[in-house]
Coordinates of C-alpha atoms in Angstrom, one line a residue:
L1 CA -134.9 -56.1 -121.9
A2 CA -133.0 -59.4 -122.5
D3 CA -132.9 -60.5 -125.8
C4 CA -130.0 -63.9 -125.7
G5 CA -131.4 -65.9 -128.4
G6 CA -134.3 -67.4 -126.0
Q7 CA -137.1 -65.4 -124.1
R8 CA -137.4 -61.7 -123.4
F9 CA -138.1 -59.8 -119.8
T10 CA -138.8 -56.6 -119.7
R11 CA -141.2 -54.4 -117.8
S12 CA -144.6 -52.7 -119.0
G13 CA -145.2 -49.2 -118.1
K14 CA -147.1 -49.7 -114.6
G15 CA -143.9 -52.1 -113.3
F16 CA -144.9 -55.3 -113.5
P17 CA -142.1 -58.0 -114.7
R18 CA -143.2 -59.4 -118.4
I19 CA -142.5 -61.7 -120.8
I20 CA -143.1 -61.3 -124.1
Q21 CA -143.9 -64.4 -126.3
R22 CA -144.9 -64.9 -128.9
E23 CA -148.0 -67.5 -128.3
K24 CA -148.6 -66.1 -125.1
M25 CA -149.3 -62.3 -125.2
D26 CA -153.1 -62.1 -124.5
L27 CA -152.4 -64.8 -121.8
F28 CA -150.7 -62.0 -120.4
T29 CA -152.8 -59.4 -121.5
V30 CA -155.8 -60.9 -119.4
L31 CA -153.5 -61.4 -116.3
I32 CA -151.8 -58.7 -115.9
S33 CA -154.3 -56.8 -113.5
L34 CA -152.5 -59.7 -111.3
S35 CA -150.3 -59.3 -108.3
A36 CA -146.9 -59.0 -109.1
G37 CA -145.9 -62.1 -107.1
F38 CA -148.5 -64.1 -108.7
I39 CA -147.1 -63.4 -112.3
T40 CA -143.6 -64.1 -111.0
S41 CA -144.5 -68.1 -110.6
L42 CA -146.7 -67.4 -113.8
M43 CA -144.2 -66.6 -115.8
V44 CA -141.8 -70.3 -114.8
Y45 CA -145.0 -72.1 -115.5
M46 CA -145.4 -71.1 -119.0
L47 CA -142.0 -71.3 -119.5
F48 CA -141.6 -75.3 -117.9
S49 CA -145.4 -75.9 -118.2
K50 CA -145.6 -78.0 -121.5
K51 CA -142.4 -80.9 -122.5
S52 CA -142.0 -79.0 -126.4
E53 CA -140.4 -76.2 -124.8
A54 CA -136.3 -76.2 -125.0
D55 CA -135.8 -73.0 -124.6
F56 CA -134.9 -71.8 -121.0
P57 CA -135.8 -67.5 -119.6
V58 CA -132.9 -65.5 -119.6
V59 CA -133.2 -62.8 -117.5
D60 CA -130.6 -58.8 -117.9
L61 CA -128.5 -58.7 -114.9
S62 CA -128.5 -54.6 -115.7
R63 CA -131.2 -53.4 -113.8
F64 CA -129.6 -55.2 -110.5
L65 CA -126.3 -53.6 -111.2
N66 CA -127.1 -49.9 -111.4
D67 CA -129.5 -50.5 -108.8
P68 CA -130.4 -53.9 -106.8
K69 CA -133.3 -52.0 -105.2
S70 CA -135.3 -52.0 -107.7
A71 CA -135.3 -55.6 -109.5
K72 CA -136.5 -57.3 -106.7
E73 CA -138.4 -59.1 -108.8
D74 CA -136.2 -59.9 -111.0
C75 CA -134.6 -61.2 -107.7
K76 CA -137.9 -63.1 -107.2
A77 CA -137.2 -63.8 -110.5
I78 CA -133.9 -65.8 -110.3
A79 CA -135.5 -67.8 -106.9
E80 CA -138.2 -69.1 -108.0
M81 CA -136.6 -70.4 -111.0
L82 CA -133.6 -72.1 -109.1
H83 CA -136.0 -73.4 -107.0
K84 CA -138.4 -74.8 -109.7
T85 CA -136.2 -76.0 -112.4
G86 CA -132.1 -75.5 -110.9
L87 CA -130.4 -73.1 -113.5
L88 CA -131.3 -69.8 -115.5
I89 CA -129.6 -68.2 -118.8
V90 CA -128.1 -64.9 -117.6
R91 CA -126.6 -61.7 -120.0
D92 CA -124.3 -59.9 -118.1
P93 CA -122.9 -56.0 -119.9
R94 CA -119.8 -56.6 -118.0
V95 CA -119.0 -60.1 -119.8
D96 CA -117.5 -59.5 -123.2
Y97 CA -118.1 -62.5 -124.7
A98 CA -115.4 -62.1 -126.8
E99 CA -113.7 -63.3 -123.5
N100 CA -114.8 -66.8 -124.4
D101 CA -113.8 -67.2 -127.1
R102 CA -110.6 -66.1 -126.9
F103 CA -110.9 -68.5 -124.0
I104 CA -112.2 -72.2 -125.8
D105 CA -109.6 -70.8 -128.1
N106 CA -106.6 -71.5 -125.6
M107 CA -108.1 -74.5 -124.2
E108 CA -108.5 -76.0 -127.9
Q109 CA -104.9 -74.7 -128.5
Y110 CA -104.2 -77.2 -125.3
Y111 CA -106.4 -80.2 -125.9
E112 CA -104.4 -80.6 -129.1
L113 CA -101.1 -80.7 -127.3
D114 CA -100.1 -84.6 -127.7
L115 CA -100.0 -87.2 -124.7
K116 CA -97.2 -87.0 -123.9
E117 CA -97.0 -82.7 -123.1
K118 CA -100.2 -82.9 -121.1
M119 CA -99.4 -85.3 -119.2
K120 CA -96.7 -83.4 -117.3
D121 CA -99.5 -80.6 -115.7
V122 CA -101.6 -84.0 -113.7
R123 CA -101.6 -84.1 -110.8
P124 CA -103.4 -87.2 -109.2
Q125 CA -101.7 -86.3 -105.6
Y126 CA -104.6 -82.8 -104.9
H127 CA -106.9 -85.5 -106.3
Y128 CA -106.9 -83.7 -109.8
Q129 CA -108.2 -80.6 -108.8
V130 CA -105.2 -78.3 -110.2
G131 CA -103.9 -79.3 -113.1
A132 CA -104.8 -81.4 -115.9
T133 CA -107.7 -85.2 -115.4
P134 CA -107.1 -87.4 -119.1
E135 CA -109.9 -89.0 -120.1
G136 CA -111.0 -92.0 -118.1
I137 CA -110.8 -91.0 -115.0
E138 CA -114.0 -88.6 -113.9
K139 CA -117.3 -92.0 -113.0
A140 CA -119.9 -90.2 -112.0
R141 CA -121.8 -91.8 -109.2
N142 CA -124.4 -94.3 -109.5
H143 CA -127.9 -92.7 -109.9
C144 CA -129.5 -95.7 -111.4
S145 CA -132.6 -96.8 -108.8
K146 CA -133.6 -92.3 -109.1
V147 CA -133.8 -93.0 -113.2
K148 CA -135.1 -96.2 -113.6
N149 CA -138.9 -96.0 -113.1
L150 CA -138.9 -92.2 -115.7
P151 CA -140.2 -92.1 -119.0
A152 CA -139.1 -93.4 -121.8
S153 CA -138.4 -90.0 -123.4
D154 CA -136.6 -88.4 -119.8
Q155 CA -133.7 -91.6 -119.7
P156 CA -130.3 -90.2 -119.8
V157 CA -128.4 -91.4 -122.4
T158 CA -125.9 -92.2 -120.1
V159 CA -125.6 -95.9 -119.5
C160 CA -126.9 -97.4 -116.0
P161 CA -124.4 -98.1 -114.2
P162 CA -122.0 -95.3 -115.3
G163 CA -118.8 -96.1 -117.2
K164 CA -115.7 -93.7 -117.1
D165 CA -116.0 -90.4 -118.9
P166 CA -114.1 -90.1 -122.3
K167 CA -113.2 -86.7 -121.6
W168 CA -110.5 -84.7 -120.7
R169 CA -110.8 -81.7 -118.0
Y170 CA -108.2 -78.8 -116.0
F171 CA -108.6 -77.2 -113.6
W172 CA -107.4 -74.0 -112.9
R173 CA -108.1 -71.4 -109.5
I174 CA -109.8 -68.3 -109.8
G175 CA -109.4 -65.8 -106.7
E176 CA -108.1 -65.5 -103.5
R177 CA -106.7 -68.5 -101.4
P178 CA -107.4 -69.2 -98.5
K179 CA -104.3 -67.9 -95.8
E180 CA -105.1 -70.1 -93.1
T181 CA -107.4 -73.8 -94.1
E182 CA -107.4 -77.1 -92.9
F183 CA -107.9 -78.9 -96.8
K184 CA -104.6 -77.2 -98.2
Q185 CA -105.3 -80.7 -100.5
L186 CA -107.8 -78.1 -102.1
N187 CA -106.7 -75.2 -102.2
I188 CA -103.3 -75.4 -104.3
S189 CA -101.4 -73.1 -106.5
N190 CA -102.7 -73.6 -110.3
V191 CA -100.0 -75.8 -113.2
I192 CA -99.6 -73.5 -116.1
P193 CA -98.7 -76.1 -118.6
E194 CA -95.1 -75.0 -120.6
K195 CA -96.4 -74.7 -124.5
L196 CA -98.4 -72.0 -124.0
P197 CA -97.7 -68.7 -123.0
N198 CA -100.4 -66.8 -122.7
F199 CA -102.7 -69.7 -121.0
Q200 CA -102.8 -67.9 -117.5
K201 CA -103.7 -64.9 -118.2
R202 CA -106.9 -65.9 -121.1
M203 CA -107.2 -68.4 -118.2
D204 CA -107.7 -66.0 -114.9
R205 CA -109.6 -63.5 -117.3
W206 CA -112.4 -65.4 -118.4
G207 CA -112.6 -66.8 -115.0
T208 CA -113.1 -63.7 -113.4
L209 CA -115.6 -62.2 -115.4
M210 CA -118.2 -65.4 -115.0
M211 CA -116.8 -65.3 -110.9
E212 CA -118.6 -61.9 -111.2
T213 CA -121.6 -63.6 -112.8
C214 CA -122.0 -65.8 -110.3
R215 CA -122.0 -63.7 -107.1
T216 CA -123.9 -61.7 -108.8
V217 CA -127.1 -64.0 -108.7
A218 CA -126.1 -65.5 -105.3
S219 CA -126.6 -61.6 -104.3
M220 CA -129.7 -61.4 -106.5
A221 CA -130.7 -65.2 -104.9
A222 CA -130.9 -64.2 -101.6
L223 CA -132.6 -61.6 -101.0
G224 CA -135.1 -63.3 -103.8
F225 CA -135.0 -66.3 -101.1
D226 CA -135.9 -63.4 -98.1
L227 CA -132.8 -63.4 -97.0
K228 CA -129.6 -61.0 -96.2
E229 CA -128.0 -59.8 -99.4
D230 CA -124.7 -61.8 -98.6
T231 CA -125.7 -64.6 -97.6
F232 CA -123.9 -66.4 -100.0
T233 CA -120.8 -64.2 -101.1
K234 CA -119.9 -64.5 -97.7
L235 CA -119.8 -68.0 -97.7
M236 CA -117.9 -68.6 -100.8
E237 CA -114.8 -65.5 -99.6
N238 CA -112.0 -67.4 -100.6
G239 CA -113.8 -70.0 -102.0
P240 CA -112.0 -73.0 -103.9
H241 CA -113.4 -71.8 -107.0
L242 CA -112.2 -73.3 -110.1
L243 CA -112.1 -73.0 -113.4
A244 CA -112.9 -76.5 -115.4
P245 CA -113.0 -76.4 -119.2
T246 CA -113.7 -79.7 -120.2
G247 CA -112.1 -81.4 -123.1
S248 CA -113.6 -83.9 -125.1
D249 CA -112.2 -85.2 -129.5
L250 CA -114.9 -85.4 -131.0
S251 CA -111.9 -87.1 -134.1
K252 CA -112.6 -89.9 -131.3
Y253 CA -115.8 -89.7 -129.9
N254 CA -118.5 -88.8 -132.6
K255 CA -120.8 -91.2 -131.7
K256 CA -124.8 -90.4 -131.1
N257 CA -124.9 -91.3 -128.4
T258 CA -121.6 -91.1 -126.4
A259 CA -121.8 -90.1 -123.1
F260 CA -118.7 -87.4 -122.3
A261 CA -120.3 -85.9 -119.6
S262 CA -122.5 -89.2 -117.4
Y263 CA -125.2 -88.7 -115.8
H264 CA -124.9 -86.1 -112.9
Y265 CA -125.1 -83.3 -110.4
D266 CA -122.3 -81.0 -108.9
L267 CA -120.5 -80.6 -105.5
N268 CA -120.4 -77.2 -105.4
F269 CA -122.1 -74.3 -104.9
M270 CA -123.1 -72.8 -108.0
T271 CA -121.8 -73.6 -111.6
I272 CA -121.3 -71.5 -114.7
H273 CA -121.3 -72.2 -118.3
G274 CA -120.6 -70.0 -120.9
R275 CA -120.6 -71.6 -125.1
S276 CA -119.2 -74.2 -126.2
R277 CA -118.8 -74.7 -129.8
F278 CA -120.7 -78.3 -130.1
P279 CA -123.9 -78.4 -128.2
G280 CA -125.1 -81.3 -126.4
L281 CA -126.0 -80.3 -122.8
F282 CA -129.5 -82.1 -121.5
V283 CA -130.8 -81.0 -117.7
W284 CA -133.1 -82.5 -115.9
T285 CA -135.7 -79.7 -113.9
R286 CA -137.3 -80.4 -110.4
D287 CA -140.0 -82.4 -112.2
Q288 CA -137.7 -84.4 -113.1
K289 CA -138.1 -83.6 -116.9
R290 CA -134.7 -84.6 -119.0
R291 CA -134.2 -81.0 -122.0
P292 CA -131.5 -79.8 -124.2
V293 CA -130.1 -76.7 -123.5
K294 CA -129.4 -74.3 -126.5
M295 CA -127.1 -71.6 -125.5
P296 CA -127.7 -68.4 -126.5
K297 CA -124.5 -66.4 -127.5
G298 CA -124.2 -63.9 -125.4
C299 CA -125.0 -65.9 -122.1
L300 CA -124.3 -67.6 -119.5
L301 CA -125.5 -70.7 -117.7
L302 CA -126.1 -71.4 -114.4
Q303 CA -127.2 -74.8 -112.7
A304 CA -127.6 -75.2 -109.0
G305 CA -124.4 -77.2 -106.8
K306 CA -124.6 -79.5 -104.1
Q307 CA -123.9 -76.7 -101.5
L308 CA -126.7 -74.3 -102.1
E309 CA -128.9 -76.8 -102.0
W310 CA -127.3 -78.0 -99.2
L311 CA -128.2 -74.4 -97.6
T312 CA -131.5 -74.6 -98.8
A313 CA -132.6 -77.7 -97.0
G314 CA -133.2 -78.6 -100.5
H315 CA -135.7 -75.7 -101.6
V316 CA -133.2 -75.7 -103.8
L317 CA -131.7 -78.9 -105.4
A318 CA -128.9 -80.1 -107.3
G319 CA -129.9 -79.6 -110.9
F320 CA -128.6 -83.0 -112.7
H321 CA -127.4 -83.1 -116.3
E322 CA -125.2 -85.1 -119.0
V323 CA -123.2 -84.3 -121.7
V324 CA -123.6 -86.9 -125.2
V325 CA -123.0 -86.6 -128.8
S326 CA -126.7 -85.7 -130.0
D327 CA -127.7 -85.1 -133.4
A328 CA -127.3 -81.2 -132.8
T329 CA -123.5 -82.5 -132.0
I330 CA -122.9 -84.6 -135.1
S331 CA -124.3 -81.3 -137.4
A332 CA -121.7 -79.3 -135.3
I333 CA -119.6 -81.6 -136.0
K334 CA -119.8 -82.5 -139.8
R335 CA -119.5 -77.8 -140.1
A336 CA -116.2 -78.1 -138.3
K337 CA -114.6 -80.4 -140.9
E338 CA -116.0 -78.2 -144.0
E339 CA -114.6 -75.0 -142.0
K340 CA -111.3 -77.0 -140.7
R341 CA -111.9 -75.8 -136.9
S342 CA -110.2 -77.2 -133.9
L343 CA -113.0 -81.2 -133.2
W344 CA -112.3 -80.9 -129.5
R345 CA -115.9 -79.8 -127.8
V346 CA -114.3 -77.2 -124.5
S347 CA -116.7 -75.9 -122.6
S348 CA -117.0 -73.3 -120.6
T349 CA -116.9 -74.0 -117.4
L350 CA -116.8 -72.7 -113.2
F351 CA -117.5 -74.0 -110.0
S352 CA -117.8 -71.4 -107.5
H353 CA -117.7 -73.2 -104.2
V354 CA -118.2 -72.2 -100.5
A355 CA -114.7 -71.8 -98.7
S356 CA -113.4 -74.8 -97.5
D357 CA -113.5 -74.3 -93.5
N358 CA -117.2 -73.0 -93.5
H359 CA -119.9 -74.4 -92.8
L360 CA -122.7 -75.8 -94.8
T361 CA -125.9 -75.7 -93.1
P362 CA -129.7 -74.9 -94.3
V363 CA -129.3 -71.2 -93.4
G364 CA -132.2 -67.9 -91.9
H365 CA -135.9 -69.5 -92.8
F366 CA -134.6 -73.0 -94.2
K367 CA -132.9 -73.6 -90.7
S368 CA -136.9 -74.4 -90.1
S369 CA -136.6 -76.3 -93.3
P370 CA -138.5 -80.2 -92.5
N371 CA -136.0 -81.0 -94.5
A372 CA -132.8 -79.3 -92.9
S373 CA -132.8 -82.3 -90.6
K374 CA -131.0 -84.7 -93.8
Y375 CA -128.4 -81.2 -94.4
P376 CA -126.6 -82.3 -91.5
K377 CA -124.0 -79.4 -90.4
I378 CA -120.6 -80.2 -92.2
T379 CA -117.7 -78.7 -93.2
A380 CA -117.9 -77.2 -97.3
G381 CA -114.1 -79.1 -97.5
Q382 CA -115.1 -82.5 -96.2
Q383 CA -118.2 -82.6 -98.3
V384 CA -116.4 -82.3 -101.5
S385 CA -113.2 -84.6 -100.1
E386 CA -116.5 -86.8 -99.5
E387 CA -118.1 -86.2 -103.4
L388 CA -114.6 -86.6 -104.8
A389 CA -113.7 -90.2 -103.8
A390 CA -117.6 -90.9 -104.4
I391 CA -116.4 -90.1 -108.4
K392 CA -113.0 -91.4 -108.5
L393 CA -110.5 -88.2 -107.6
G394 CA -110.3 -88.2 -104.4
K395 CA -109.6 -90.9 -101.6

């Protein structure tokens, strides 16, 4: 059973996957005799066919962790959701969610340091891929032509062309580095702030937990796509995985529709988020519908990045998203002021990557995809370097 405040997954007595929804129980009862494969597709369709549906299904990883062979339907559901929506929400029993709160506390303390202190941790010579990135540096690619024909209700809040994002970010490496690499600038050591003695411990702990979830979901997705279980995780070994919390100062930037993270996709393999204390994340599913993400407590959100799109020849598309000041954000700001809490919006974000010296090219049966030629062979390091240059972080 998965229940994080969103939809709930369980199983019928005969082993079929079942999604419990108050308004759709009768429909499920009628369809329970159909094949498991059809119902897996139906689950995703039912959740995303209605424009008013803002919550996303939740998958519990427990069954796979306990016995991978018993979790075939869970793997298929994950693969189907990544294909249809580019994202999913999971509950991982290994993750103590109190660590997310400790992590956000840590980052609030950091972002509240004075500017001079934070600037000591900025490393532009390494494309800002370790340490702090000040506000006004990151700038999303121009996707104006992609969204110009969308209905008004699905248009990004982000201005076109996008400006520089008014957010800070801190990059922290997670996991082992390669002993030899052509891309040393993407695999350098962490920057430790002088003023926060527990910084390294907090970052390593939360980043390691989220990487474990990423690897498990990568394994399940591979199986769901009828690939070998280690297809993706082998490529991720010694990758330049980055814990990458953003910091947005809501005492300065609190006007409705301010975009902290302009409309964009992520360049990496898969991005994972813990719950922020301030809402504002909006995503676009494969059908180009803009939806708010109501992140349930105790769960983690994962979104496909460009490297996963590359490996699946576009069967999974990198998910577009933006972070903005919404009505819900403004309400959360009011509560934070009343409770005398920090007004820094911290994102609990980690970017998992394919190792820099490994190649991106469609894998397994995706090699035969009609779209495979759109994804030529390239090292992950070169792909990342080109993307960083496009968003003004590299040369």
